[in-house]
Short mmCIF file of C-alpha atoms in Angstrom, two decimals:
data_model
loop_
_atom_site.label_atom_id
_atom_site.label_comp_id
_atom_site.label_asym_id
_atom_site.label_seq_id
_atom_site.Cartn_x
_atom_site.Cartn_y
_atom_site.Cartn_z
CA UNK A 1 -13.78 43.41 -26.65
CA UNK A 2 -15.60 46.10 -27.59
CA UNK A 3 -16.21 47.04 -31.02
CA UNK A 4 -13.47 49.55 -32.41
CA UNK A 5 -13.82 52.69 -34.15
CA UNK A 6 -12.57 53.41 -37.58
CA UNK A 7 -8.78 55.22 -37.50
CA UNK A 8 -9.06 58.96 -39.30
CA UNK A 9 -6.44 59.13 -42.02
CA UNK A 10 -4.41 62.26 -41.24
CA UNK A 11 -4.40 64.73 -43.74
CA UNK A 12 -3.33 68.78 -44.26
CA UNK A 13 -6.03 71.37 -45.12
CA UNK A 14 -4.16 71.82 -48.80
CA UNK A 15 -4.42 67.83 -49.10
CA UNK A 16 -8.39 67.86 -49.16
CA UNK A 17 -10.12 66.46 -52.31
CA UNK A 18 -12.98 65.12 -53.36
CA UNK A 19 -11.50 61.53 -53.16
CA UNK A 20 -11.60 61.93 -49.34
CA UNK A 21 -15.72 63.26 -49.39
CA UNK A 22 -16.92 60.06 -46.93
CA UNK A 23 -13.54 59.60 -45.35
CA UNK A 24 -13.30 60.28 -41.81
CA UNK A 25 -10.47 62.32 -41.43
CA UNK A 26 -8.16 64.27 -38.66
CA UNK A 27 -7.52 67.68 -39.59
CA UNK A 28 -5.23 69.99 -37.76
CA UNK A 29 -5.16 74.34 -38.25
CA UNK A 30 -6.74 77.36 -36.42
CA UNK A 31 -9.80 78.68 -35.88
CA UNK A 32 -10.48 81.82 -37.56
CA UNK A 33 -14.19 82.32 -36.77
CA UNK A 34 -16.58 80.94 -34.16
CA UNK A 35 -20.17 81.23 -35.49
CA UNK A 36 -22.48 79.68 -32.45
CA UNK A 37 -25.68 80.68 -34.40
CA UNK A 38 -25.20 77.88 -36.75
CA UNK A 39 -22.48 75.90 -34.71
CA UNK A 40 -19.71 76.43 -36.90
CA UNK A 41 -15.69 77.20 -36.99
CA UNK A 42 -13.54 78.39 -40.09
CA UNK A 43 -10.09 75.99 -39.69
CA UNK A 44 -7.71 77.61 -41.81
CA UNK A 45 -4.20 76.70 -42.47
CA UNK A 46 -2.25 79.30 -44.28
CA UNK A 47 -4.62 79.78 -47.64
CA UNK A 48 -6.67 76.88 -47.23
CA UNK A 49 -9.94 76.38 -44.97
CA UNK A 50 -12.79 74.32 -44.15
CA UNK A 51 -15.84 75.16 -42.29
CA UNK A 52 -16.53 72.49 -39.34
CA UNK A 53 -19.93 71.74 -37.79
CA UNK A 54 -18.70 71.41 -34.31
CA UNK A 55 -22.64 71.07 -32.57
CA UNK A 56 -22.18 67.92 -31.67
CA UNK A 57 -18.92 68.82 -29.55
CA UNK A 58 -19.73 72.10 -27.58
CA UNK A 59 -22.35 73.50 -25.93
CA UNK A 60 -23.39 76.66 -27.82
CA UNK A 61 -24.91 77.75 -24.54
CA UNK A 62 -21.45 77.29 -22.24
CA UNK A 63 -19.31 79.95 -22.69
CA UNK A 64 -16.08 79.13 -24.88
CA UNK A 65 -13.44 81.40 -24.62
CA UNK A 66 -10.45 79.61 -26.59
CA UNK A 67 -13.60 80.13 -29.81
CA UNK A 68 -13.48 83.97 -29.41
CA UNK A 69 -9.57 84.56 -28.46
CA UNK A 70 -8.90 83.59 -32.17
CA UNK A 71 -6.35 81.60 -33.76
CA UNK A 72 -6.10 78.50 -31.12
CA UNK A 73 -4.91 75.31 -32.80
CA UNK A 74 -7.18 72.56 -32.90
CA UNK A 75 -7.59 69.35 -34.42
CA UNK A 76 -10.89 67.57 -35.34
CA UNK A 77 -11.51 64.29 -36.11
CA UNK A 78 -14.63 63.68 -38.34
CA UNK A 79 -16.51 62.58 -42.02
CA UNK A 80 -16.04 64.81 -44.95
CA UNK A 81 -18.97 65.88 -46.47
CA UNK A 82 -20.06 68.28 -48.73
CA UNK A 83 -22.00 71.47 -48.50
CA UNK A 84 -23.90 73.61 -50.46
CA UNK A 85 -24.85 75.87 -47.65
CA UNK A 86 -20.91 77.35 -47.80
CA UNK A 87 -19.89 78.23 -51.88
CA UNK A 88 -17.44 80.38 -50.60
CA UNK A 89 -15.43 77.51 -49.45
CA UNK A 90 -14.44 73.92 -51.02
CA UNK A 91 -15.18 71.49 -48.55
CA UNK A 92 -17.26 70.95 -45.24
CA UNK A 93 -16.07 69.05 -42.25
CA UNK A 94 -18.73 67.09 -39.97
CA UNK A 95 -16.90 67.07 -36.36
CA UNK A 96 -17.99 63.66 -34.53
#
């Protein structure tokens, strides 16, 4: 059999802490803001958000259309981490 991944604990945007910093996590909101220079989204749920690395899950060089239309759902799946690159906002999400 092979070897299983760990589960992500579903949790809401408002719900993030920094008990969960090393969790891996499943997050659901929408995506404000697309940044491909640095391979980023803004997921924000009503006041909340959290910035998302997402280069490891698209191309920055495709074309991505549901990024620039603006508020699609999504949900990512990934570690918690901390940044110091974003002060505006509390927590940064590492998409795997």
């Amino acid at each position: 059999m092979p070897p299983q991944t760990d589960s992500a604990l579903p949790t809401r945007l408002l719900d993030i802490s920094d008990d969960l910093i090393g969790k891996k996590l499943r997050v659901a909101g929408r995506v404000l803001s697309y940044n491909s220079a640095n391979g980023c989204i803004l997921l924000v749920d009503d006041k909340d958000a959290l910035v998302v690395d997402v280069t490891v899950c698209i191309d920055p060089f495709k074309k991505q259309q549901w990024l620039r239309d603006g508020k699609e759902a999504v949900m990512v799946f990934g570690y918690l981490e901390r940044s110091e690159s974003y002060r505006l906002f509390r927590r940064t999400f590492l998409c795997l």
